[in-house]
Coordinates of C-alpha atoms in Angstrom, one line a residue:
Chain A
X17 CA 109.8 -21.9 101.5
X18 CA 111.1 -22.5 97.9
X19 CA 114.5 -21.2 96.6
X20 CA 114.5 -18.3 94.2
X21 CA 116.4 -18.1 91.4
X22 CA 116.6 -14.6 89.4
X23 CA 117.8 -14.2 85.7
X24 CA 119.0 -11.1 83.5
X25 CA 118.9 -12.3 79.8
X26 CA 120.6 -9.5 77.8
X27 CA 121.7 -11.7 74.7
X28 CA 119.6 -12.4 71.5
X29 CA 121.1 -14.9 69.7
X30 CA 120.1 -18.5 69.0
X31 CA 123.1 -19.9 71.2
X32 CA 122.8 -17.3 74.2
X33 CA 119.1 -17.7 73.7
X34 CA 119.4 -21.4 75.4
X35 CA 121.1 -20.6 79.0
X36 CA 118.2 -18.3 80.1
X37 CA 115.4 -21.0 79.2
X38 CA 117.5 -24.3 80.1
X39 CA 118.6 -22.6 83.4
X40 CA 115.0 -21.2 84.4
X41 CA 113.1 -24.6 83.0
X42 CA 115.7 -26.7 85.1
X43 CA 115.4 -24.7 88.2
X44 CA 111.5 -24.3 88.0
X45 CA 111.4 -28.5 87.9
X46 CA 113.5 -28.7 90.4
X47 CA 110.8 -26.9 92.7
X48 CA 112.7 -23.1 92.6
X49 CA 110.6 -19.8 92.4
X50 CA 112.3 -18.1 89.0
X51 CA 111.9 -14.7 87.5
X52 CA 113.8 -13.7 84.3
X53 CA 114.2 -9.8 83.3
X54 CA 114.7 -9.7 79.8
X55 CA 116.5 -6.7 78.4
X56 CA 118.7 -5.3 76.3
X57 CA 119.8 -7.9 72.9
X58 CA 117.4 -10.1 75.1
X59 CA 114.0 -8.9 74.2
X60 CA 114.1 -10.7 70.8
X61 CA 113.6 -13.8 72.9
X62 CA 110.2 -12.5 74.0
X63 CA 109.1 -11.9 70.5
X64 CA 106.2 -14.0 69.1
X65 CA 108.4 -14.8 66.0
X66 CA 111.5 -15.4 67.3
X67 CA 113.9 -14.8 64.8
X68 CA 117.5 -15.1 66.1
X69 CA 120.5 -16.7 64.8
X70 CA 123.9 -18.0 65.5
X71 CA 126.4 -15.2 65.8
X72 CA 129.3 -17.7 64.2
X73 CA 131.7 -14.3 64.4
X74 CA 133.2 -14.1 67.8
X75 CA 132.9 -17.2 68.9
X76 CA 136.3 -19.1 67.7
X77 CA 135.6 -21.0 70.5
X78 CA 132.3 -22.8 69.0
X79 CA 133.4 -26.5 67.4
X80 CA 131.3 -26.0 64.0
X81 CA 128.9 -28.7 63.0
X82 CA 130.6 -30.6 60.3
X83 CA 134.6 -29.0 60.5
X84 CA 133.2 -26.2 58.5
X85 CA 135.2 -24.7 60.8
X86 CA 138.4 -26.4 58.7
X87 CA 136.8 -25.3 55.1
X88 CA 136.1 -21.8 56.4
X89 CA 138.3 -19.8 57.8
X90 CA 137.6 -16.5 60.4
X91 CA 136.6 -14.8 56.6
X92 CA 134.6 -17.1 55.6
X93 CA 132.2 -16.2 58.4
X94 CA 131.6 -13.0 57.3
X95 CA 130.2 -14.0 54.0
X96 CA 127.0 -12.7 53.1
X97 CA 124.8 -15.3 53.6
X98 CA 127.3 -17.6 55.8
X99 CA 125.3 -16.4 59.2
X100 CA 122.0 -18.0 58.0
X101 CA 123.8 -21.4 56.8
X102 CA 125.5 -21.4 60.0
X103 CA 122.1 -20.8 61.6
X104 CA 120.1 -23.4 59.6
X105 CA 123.1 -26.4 60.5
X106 CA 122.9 -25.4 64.3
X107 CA 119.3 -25.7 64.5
X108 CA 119.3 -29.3 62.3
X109 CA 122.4 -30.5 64.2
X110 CA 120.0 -29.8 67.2
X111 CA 116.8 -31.5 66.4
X112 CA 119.4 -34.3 64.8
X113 CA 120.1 -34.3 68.6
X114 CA 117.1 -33.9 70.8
X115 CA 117.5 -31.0 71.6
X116 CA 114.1 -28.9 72.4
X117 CA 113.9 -25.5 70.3
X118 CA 113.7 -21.9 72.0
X119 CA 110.2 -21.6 71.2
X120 CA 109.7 -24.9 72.8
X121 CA 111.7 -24.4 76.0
X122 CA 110.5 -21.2 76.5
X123 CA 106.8 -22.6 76.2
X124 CA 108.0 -24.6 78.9
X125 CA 108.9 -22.4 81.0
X126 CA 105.5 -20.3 80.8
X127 CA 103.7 -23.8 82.1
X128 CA 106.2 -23.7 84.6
X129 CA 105.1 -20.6 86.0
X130 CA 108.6 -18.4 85.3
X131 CA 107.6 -15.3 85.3
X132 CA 108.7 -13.0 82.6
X133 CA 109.8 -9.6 83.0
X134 CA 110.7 -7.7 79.6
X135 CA 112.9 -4.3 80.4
X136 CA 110.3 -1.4 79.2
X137 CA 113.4 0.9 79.0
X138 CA 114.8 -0.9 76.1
X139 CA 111.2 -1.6 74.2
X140 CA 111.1 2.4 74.1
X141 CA 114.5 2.9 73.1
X142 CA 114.3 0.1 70.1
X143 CA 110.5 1.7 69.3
X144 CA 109.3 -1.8 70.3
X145 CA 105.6 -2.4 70.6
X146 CA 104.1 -4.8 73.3
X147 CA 102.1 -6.5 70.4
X148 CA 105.2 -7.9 68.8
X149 CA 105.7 -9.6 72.4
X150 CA 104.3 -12.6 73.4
X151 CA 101.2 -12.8 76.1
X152 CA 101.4 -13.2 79.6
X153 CA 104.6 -11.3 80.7
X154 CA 104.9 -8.1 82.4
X155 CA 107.1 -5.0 81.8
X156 CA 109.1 -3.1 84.3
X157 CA 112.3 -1.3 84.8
X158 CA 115.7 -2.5 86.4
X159 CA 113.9 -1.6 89.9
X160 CA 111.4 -5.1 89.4
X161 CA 114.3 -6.9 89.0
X162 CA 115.9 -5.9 92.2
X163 CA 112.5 -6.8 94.0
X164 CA 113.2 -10.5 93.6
X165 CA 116.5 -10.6 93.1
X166 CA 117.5 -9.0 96.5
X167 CA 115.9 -12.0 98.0
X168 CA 117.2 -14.5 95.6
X169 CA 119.3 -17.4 96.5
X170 CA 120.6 -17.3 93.0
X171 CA 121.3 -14.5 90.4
X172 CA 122.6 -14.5 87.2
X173 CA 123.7 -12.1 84.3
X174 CA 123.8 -14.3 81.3
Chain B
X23 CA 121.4 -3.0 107.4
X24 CA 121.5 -2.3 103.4
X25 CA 121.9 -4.9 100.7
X26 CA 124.7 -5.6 98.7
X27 CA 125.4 -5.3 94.9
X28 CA 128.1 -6.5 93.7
X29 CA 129.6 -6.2 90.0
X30 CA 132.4 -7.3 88.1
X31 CA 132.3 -5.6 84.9
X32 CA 134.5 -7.0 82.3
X33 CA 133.7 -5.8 78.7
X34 CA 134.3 -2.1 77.1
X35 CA 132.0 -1.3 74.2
X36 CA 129.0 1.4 74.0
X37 CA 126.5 -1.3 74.5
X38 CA 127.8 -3.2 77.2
X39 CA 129.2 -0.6 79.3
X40 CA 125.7 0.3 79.7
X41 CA 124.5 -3.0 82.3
X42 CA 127.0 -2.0 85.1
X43 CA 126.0 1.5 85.4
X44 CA 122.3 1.6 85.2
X45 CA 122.0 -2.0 87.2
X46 CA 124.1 0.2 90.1
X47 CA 122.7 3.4 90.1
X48 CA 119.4 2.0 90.3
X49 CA 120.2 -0.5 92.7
X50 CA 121.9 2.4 94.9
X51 CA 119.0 4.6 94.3
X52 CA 117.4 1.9 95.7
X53 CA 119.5 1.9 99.1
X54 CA 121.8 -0.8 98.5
X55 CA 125.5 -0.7 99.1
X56 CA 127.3 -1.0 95.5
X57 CA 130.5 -1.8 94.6
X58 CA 132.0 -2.7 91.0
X59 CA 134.7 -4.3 90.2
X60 CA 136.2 -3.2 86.6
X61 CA 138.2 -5.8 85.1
X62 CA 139.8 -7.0 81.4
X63 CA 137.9 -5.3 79.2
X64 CA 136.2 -3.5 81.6
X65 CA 138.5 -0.8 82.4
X66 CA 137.9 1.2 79.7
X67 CA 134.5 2.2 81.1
X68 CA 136.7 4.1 83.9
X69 CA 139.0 6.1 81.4
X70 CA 138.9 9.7 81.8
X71 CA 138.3 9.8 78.3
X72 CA 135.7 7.1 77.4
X73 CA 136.6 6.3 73.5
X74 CA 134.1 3.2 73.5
X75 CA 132.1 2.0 70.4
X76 CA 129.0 -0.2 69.7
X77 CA 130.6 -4.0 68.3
X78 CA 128.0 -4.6 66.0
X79 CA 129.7 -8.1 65.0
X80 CA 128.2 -10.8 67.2
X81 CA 125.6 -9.2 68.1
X82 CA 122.8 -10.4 65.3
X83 CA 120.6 -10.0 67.9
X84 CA 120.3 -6.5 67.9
X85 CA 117.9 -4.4 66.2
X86 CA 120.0 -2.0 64.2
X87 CA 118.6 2.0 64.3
X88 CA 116.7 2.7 61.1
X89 CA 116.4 -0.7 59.7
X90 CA 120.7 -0.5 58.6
X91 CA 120.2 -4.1 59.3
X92 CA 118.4 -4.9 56.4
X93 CA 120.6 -2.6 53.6
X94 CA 123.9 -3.9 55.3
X95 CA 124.2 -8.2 56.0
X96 CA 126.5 -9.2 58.4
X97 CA 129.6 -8.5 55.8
X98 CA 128.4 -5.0 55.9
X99 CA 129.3 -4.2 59.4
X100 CA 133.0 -5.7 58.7
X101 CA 133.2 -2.4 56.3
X102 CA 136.0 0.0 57.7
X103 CA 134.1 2.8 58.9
X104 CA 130.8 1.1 59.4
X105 CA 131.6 0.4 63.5
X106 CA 131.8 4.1 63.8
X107 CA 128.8 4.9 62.0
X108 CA 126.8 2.4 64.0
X109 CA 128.0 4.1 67.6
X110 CA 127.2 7.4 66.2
X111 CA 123.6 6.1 65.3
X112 CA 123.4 4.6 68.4
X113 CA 124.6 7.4 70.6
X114 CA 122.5 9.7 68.4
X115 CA 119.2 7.1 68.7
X116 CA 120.0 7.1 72.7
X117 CA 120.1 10.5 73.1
X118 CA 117.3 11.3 71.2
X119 CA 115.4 8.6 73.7
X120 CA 116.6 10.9 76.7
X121 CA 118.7 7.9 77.3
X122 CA 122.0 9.0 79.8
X123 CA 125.1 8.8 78.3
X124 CA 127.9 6.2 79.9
X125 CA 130.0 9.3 81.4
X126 CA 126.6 10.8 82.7
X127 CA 125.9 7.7 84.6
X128 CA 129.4 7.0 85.5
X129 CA 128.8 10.1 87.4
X130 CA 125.7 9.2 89.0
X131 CA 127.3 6.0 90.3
X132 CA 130.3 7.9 91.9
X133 CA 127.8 10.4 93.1
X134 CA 125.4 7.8 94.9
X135 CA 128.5 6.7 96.3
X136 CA 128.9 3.4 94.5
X137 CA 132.6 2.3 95.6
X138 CA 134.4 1.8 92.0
X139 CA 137.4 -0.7 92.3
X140 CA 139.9 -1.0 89.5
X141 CA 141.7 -4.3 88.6
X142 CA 145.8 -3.9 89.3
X143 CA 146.7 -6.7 87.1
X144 CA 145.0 -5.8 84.3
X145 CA 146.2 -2.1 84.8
X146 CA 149.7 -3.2 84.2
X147 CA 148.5 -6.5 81.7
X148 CA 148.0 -3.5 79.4
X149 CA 150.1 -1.1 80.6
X150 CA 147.7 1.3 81.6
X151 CA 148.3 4.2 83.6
X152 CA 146.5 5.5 86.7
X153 CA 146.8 9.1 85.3
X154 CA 144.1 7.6 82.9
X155 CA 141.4 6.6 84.8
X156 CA 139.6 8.6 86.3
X157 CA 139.7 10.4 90.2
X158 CA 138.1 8.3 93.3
X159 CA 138.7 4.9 92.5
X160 CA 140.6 2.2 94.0
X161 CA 143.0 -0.4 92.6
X162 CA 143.3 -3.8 94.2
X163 CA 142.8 -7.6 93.0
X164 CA 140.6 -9.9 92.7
X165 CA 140.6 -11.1 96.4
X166 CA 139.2 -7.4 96.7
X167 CA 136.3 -8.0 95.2
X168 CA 135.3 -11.6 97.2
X169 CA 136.2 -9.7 100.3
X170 CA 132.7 -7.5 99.1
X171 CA 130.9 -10.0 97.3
X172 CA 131.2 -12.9 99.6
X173 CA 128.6 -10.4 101.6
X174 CA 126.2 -9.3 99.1
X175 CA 123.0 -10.3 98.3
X176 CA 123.3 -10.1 94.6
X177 CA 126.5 -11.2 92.9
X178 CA 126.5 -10.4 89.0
X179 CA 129.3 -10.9 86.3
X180 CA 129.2 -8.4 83.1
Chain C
X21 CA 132.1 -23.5 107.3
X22 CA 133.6 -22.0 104.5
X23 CA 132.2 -19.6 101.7
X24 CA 131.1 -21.4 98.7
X25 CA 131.3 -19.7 94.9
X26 CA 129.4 -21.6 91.8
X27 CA 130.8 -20.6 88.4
X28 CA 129.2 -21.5 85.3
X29 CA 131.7 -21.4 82.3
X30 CA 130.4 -20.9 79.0
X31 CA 133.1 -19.0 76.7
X32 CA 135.6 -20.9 75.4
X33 CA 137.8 -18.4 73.6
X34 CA 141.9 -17.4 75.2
X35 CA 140.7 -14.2 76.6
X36 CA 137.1 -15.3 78.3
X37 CA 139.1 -18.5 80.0
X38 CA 140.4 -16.3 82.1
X39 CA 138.1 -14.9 84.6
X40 CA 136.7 -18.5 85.8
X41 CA 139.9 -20.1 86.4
X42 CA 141.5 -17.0 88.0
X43 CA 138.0 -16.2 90.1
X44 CA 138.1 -19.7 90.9
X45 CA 141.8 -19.8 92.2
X46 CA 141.4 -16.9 94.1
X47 CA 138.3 -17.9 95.8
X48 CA 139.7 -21.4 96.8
X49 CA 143.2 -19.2 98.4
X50 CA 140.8 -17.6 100.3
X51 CA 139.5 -20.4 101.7
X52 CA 136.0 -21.0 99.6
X53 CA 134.8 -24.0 98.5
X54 CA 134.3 -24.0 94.8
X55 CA 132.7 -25.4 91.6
X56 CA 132.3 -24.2 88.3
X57 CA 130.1 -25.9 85.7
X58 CA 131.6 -26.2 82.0
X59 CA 128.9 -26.0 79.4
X60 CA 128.4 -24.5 75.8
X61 CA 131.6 -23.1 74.6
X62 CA 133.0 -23.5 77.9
X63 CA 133.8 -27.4 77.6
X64 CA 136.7 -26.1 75.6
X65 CA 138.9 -24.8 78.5
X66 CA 138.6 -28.5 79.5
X67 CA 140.2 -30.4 76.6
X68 CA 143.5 -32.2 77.6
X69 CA 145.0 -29.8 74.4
X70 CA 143.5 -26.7 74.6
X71 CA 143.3 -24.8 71.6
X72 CA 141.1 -21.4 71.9
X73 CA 142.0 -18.4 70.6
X74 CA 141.4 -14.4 70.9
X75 CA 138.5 -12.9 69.3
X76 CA 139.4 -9.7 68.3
X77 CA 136.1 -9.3 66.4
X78 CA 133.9 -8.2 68.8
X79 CA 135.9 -6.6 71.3
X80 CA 136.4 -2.9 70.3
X81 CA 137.2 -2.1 73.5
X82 CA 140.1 -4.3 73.7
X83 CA 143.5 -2.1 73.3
X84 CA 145.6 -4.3 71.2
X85 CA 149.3 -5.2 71.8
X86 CA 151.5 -3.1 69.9
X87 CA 149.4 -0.2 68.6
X88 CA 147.9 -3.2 66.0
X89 CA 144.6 -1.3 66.7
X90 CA 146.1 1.8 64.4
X91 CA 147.2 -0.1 62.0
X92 CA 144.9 -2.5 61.1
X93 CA 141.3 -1.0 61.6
X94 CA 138.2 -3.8 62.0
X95 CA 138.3 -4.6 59.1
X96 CA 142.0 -5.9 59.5
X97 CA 140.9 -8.2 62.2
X98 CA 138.5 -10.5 59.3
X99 CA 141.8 -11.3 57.5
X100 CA 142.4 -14.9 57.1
X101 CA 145.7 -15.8 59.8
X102 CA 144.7 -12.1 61.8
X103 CA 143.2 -14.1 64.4
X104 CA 146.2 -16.4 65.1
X105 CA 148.6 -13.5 65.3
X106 CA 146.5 -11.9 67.7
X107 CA 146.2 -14.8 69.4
X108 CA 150.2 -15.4 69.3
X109 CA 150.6 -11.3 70.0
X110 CA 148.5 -11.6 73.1
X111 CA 149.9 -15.0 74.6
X112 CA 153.9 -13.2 74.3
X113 CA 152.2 -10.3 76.0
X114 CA 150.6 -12.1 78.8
X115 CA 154.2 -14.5 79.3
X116 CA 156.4 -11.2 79.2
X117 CA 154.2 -9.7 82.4
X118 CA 154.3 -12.9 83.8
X119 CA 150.6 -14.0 83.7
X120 CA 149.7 -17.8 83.7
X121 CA 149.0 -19.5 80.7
X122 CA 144.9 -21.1 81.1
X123 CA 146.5 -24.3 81.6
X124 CA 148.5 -23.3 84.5
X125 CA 145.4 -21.3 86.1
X126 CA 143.6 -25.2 85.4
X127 CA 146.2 -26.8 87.0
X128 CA 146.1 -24.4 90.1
X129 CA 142.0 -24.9 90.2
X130 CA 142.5 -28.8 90.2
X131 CA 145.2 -28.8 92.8
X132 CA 143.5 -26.5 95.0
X133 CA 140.0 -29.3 95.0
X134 CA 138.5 -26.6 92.9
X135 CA 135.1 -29.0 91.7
X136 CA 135.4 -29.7 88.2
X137 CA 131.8 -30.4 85.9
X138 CA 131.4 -30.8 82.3
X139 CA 128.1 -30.4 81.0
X140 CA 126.6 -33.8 79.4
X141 CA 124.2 -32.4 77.3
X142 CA 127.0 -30.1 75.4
X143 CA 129.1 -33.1 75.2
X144 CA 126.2 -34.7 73.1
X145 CA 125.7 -32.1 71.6
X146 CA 128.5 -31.7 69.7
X147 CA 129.6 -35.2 69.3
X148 CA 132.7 -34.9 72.2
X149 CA 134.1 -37.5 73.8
X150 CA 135.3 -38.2 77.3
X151 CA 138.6 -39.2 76.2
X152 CA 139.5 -35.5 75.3
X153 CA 138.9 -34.0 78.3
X154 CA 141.4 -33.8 81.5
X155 CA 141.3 -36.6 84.1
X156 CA 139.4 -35.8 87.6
X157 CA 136.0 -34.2 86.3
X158 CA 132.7 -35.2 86.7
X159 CA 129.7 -35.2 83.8
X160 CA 126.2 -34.2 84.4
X161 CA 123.6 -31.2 83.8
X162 CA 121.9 -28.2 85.0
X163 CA 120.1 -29.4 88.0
X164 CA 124.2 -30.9 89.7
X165 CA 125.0 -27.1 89.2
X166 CA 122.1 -26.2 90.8
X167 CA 122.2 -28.4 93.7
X168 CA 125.4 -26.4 95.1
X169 CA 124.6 -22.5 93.6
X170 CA 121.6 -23.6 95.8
X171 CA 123.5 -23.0 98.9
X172 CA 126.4 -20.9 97.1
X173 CA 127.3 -17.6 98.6
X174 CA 128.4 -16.3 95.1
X175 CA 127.0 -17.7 91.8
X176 CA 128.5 -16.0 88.5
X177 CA 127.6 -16.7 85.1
X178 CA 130.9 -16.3 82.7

């Protein structure tokens, strides 16, 4: 019997976007049943036009692309504006580097039969619409997730 | 025998506070033994008097209530005043969703017996008091919390 | 056998360096076998000179040192040289109650066979190089982490 491997992804930004999908994508290649619940921040990664972005505030951990973190300071990330150029050099830094896109990865991750939970709880609470969603994934409440989970050999919160 | 949750629950704001509860309610609503570990951050889900607020920096992710997103750019939520307009939103958006509030589910979690565990060393990191938390809990270290988790079926850090 | 705990570390800021390494020791006292995976903003904790910082945006529920919280509101916390005050403030607190510093907690992981891994991909990433890291770790990706959170008792995403 497989392993299972059982996701929460509550964060919708374009750097906690990636964990979910590299960690789901990576498991499902390496032969592991995965589920991921998205709720929370983390329904933006379900929408068909994903539109997310670096959150450069609150991350003074993050070694910017090109020592703008030398030129600009913890203010200069609050700029007006400063979010979207930090977004834009994340995603060209990388492509620069191979790296596969959101879109793509989670693309991936539908042709590797991950199956896609999205937390109907939050949809109504943001007065989301399942049309704004892409196909194929089915909605539920915290009580789907514990079905897999419970039998999971891995779960994460991410 | 029951399944095991177990929970470490390490951040404090309006949003976040949210995860730990409702993931151990339903989960003990479910039949599974629950304990949480607050920690860091954490603890201030377990004060008497919860004084916790939506962070609405770093979080670009999340769809602000009545499209504030779009009048205010990131700067805009670094305005004095605007955190505590977006928790009142948010509360007020949450209730209007019949969404529980943080106390009322702290209460269903102490009610479905879900065994709450404060974190000593950050109690005196911060030089808390027990006279602020609230009634029923228990206060112990980290080794507490493996002693549970190293048993559970589902291990999740908040 | 012993109890195994996989860690994946991905926050690389003073306060979230904490839970891994102090998880980590613990779990290892207690007799687990541990590893914990360093990737994203995580492969900061591993740099020979570690230089991360507090980020007080983004942490409402964090009660500052000193009452700084009253005086300056969050808007206060944006102020070019805030952050390394905070950061200063909250090391001098952590020293006078006699917490570790991170690279203590490190050191204690390393001598106790805690399994270090830094992600390859993030190295890439962003243009890192071996040479800044501490001595004794291995590189690799996602599917290393998952061939021991396979059989893990305890898998937490930080």
């Amino acid at each position: 019997m497989s392993k299972k491997l059982a996701i929460i992804a509550t964060k919708g930004t374009l750097d906690w976007g990636y964990p979910p999908f590299i960690l789901a994508s990576t498991a499902a290649a390496l032969g592991y049943e995965v589920q991921i619940f998205f709720t929370f921040y983390g329904l933006q990664l379900l929408k068909k036009k994903m539109d997310v972005k670096v959150s450069p505030l609150g991350n003074p951990g993050m070694p910017m692309p090109m020592g703008m973190d030398k030129w600009f300071p913890v203010i200069g990330t609050a700029i007006p504006g400063m979010q979207s150029v930090m977004t834009k050099m994340m995603k060209a830094k990388m492509k620069s580097k191979g790296v596969a896109s959101l879109e793509d990865l989670r693309d991936l991750c539908v042709e590797a039969d991950v199956k896609i939970i999205a937390c109907q709880m939050t949809v109504d609470l943001f007065d989301m619409n399942h049309s704004e969603f892409i196909d194929g994934i089915e909605y539920g409440g915290a009580a789907m997730f514990f079905e897999f989970a419970g039998e999971a050999d891995i779960s994460l919160f991410v």
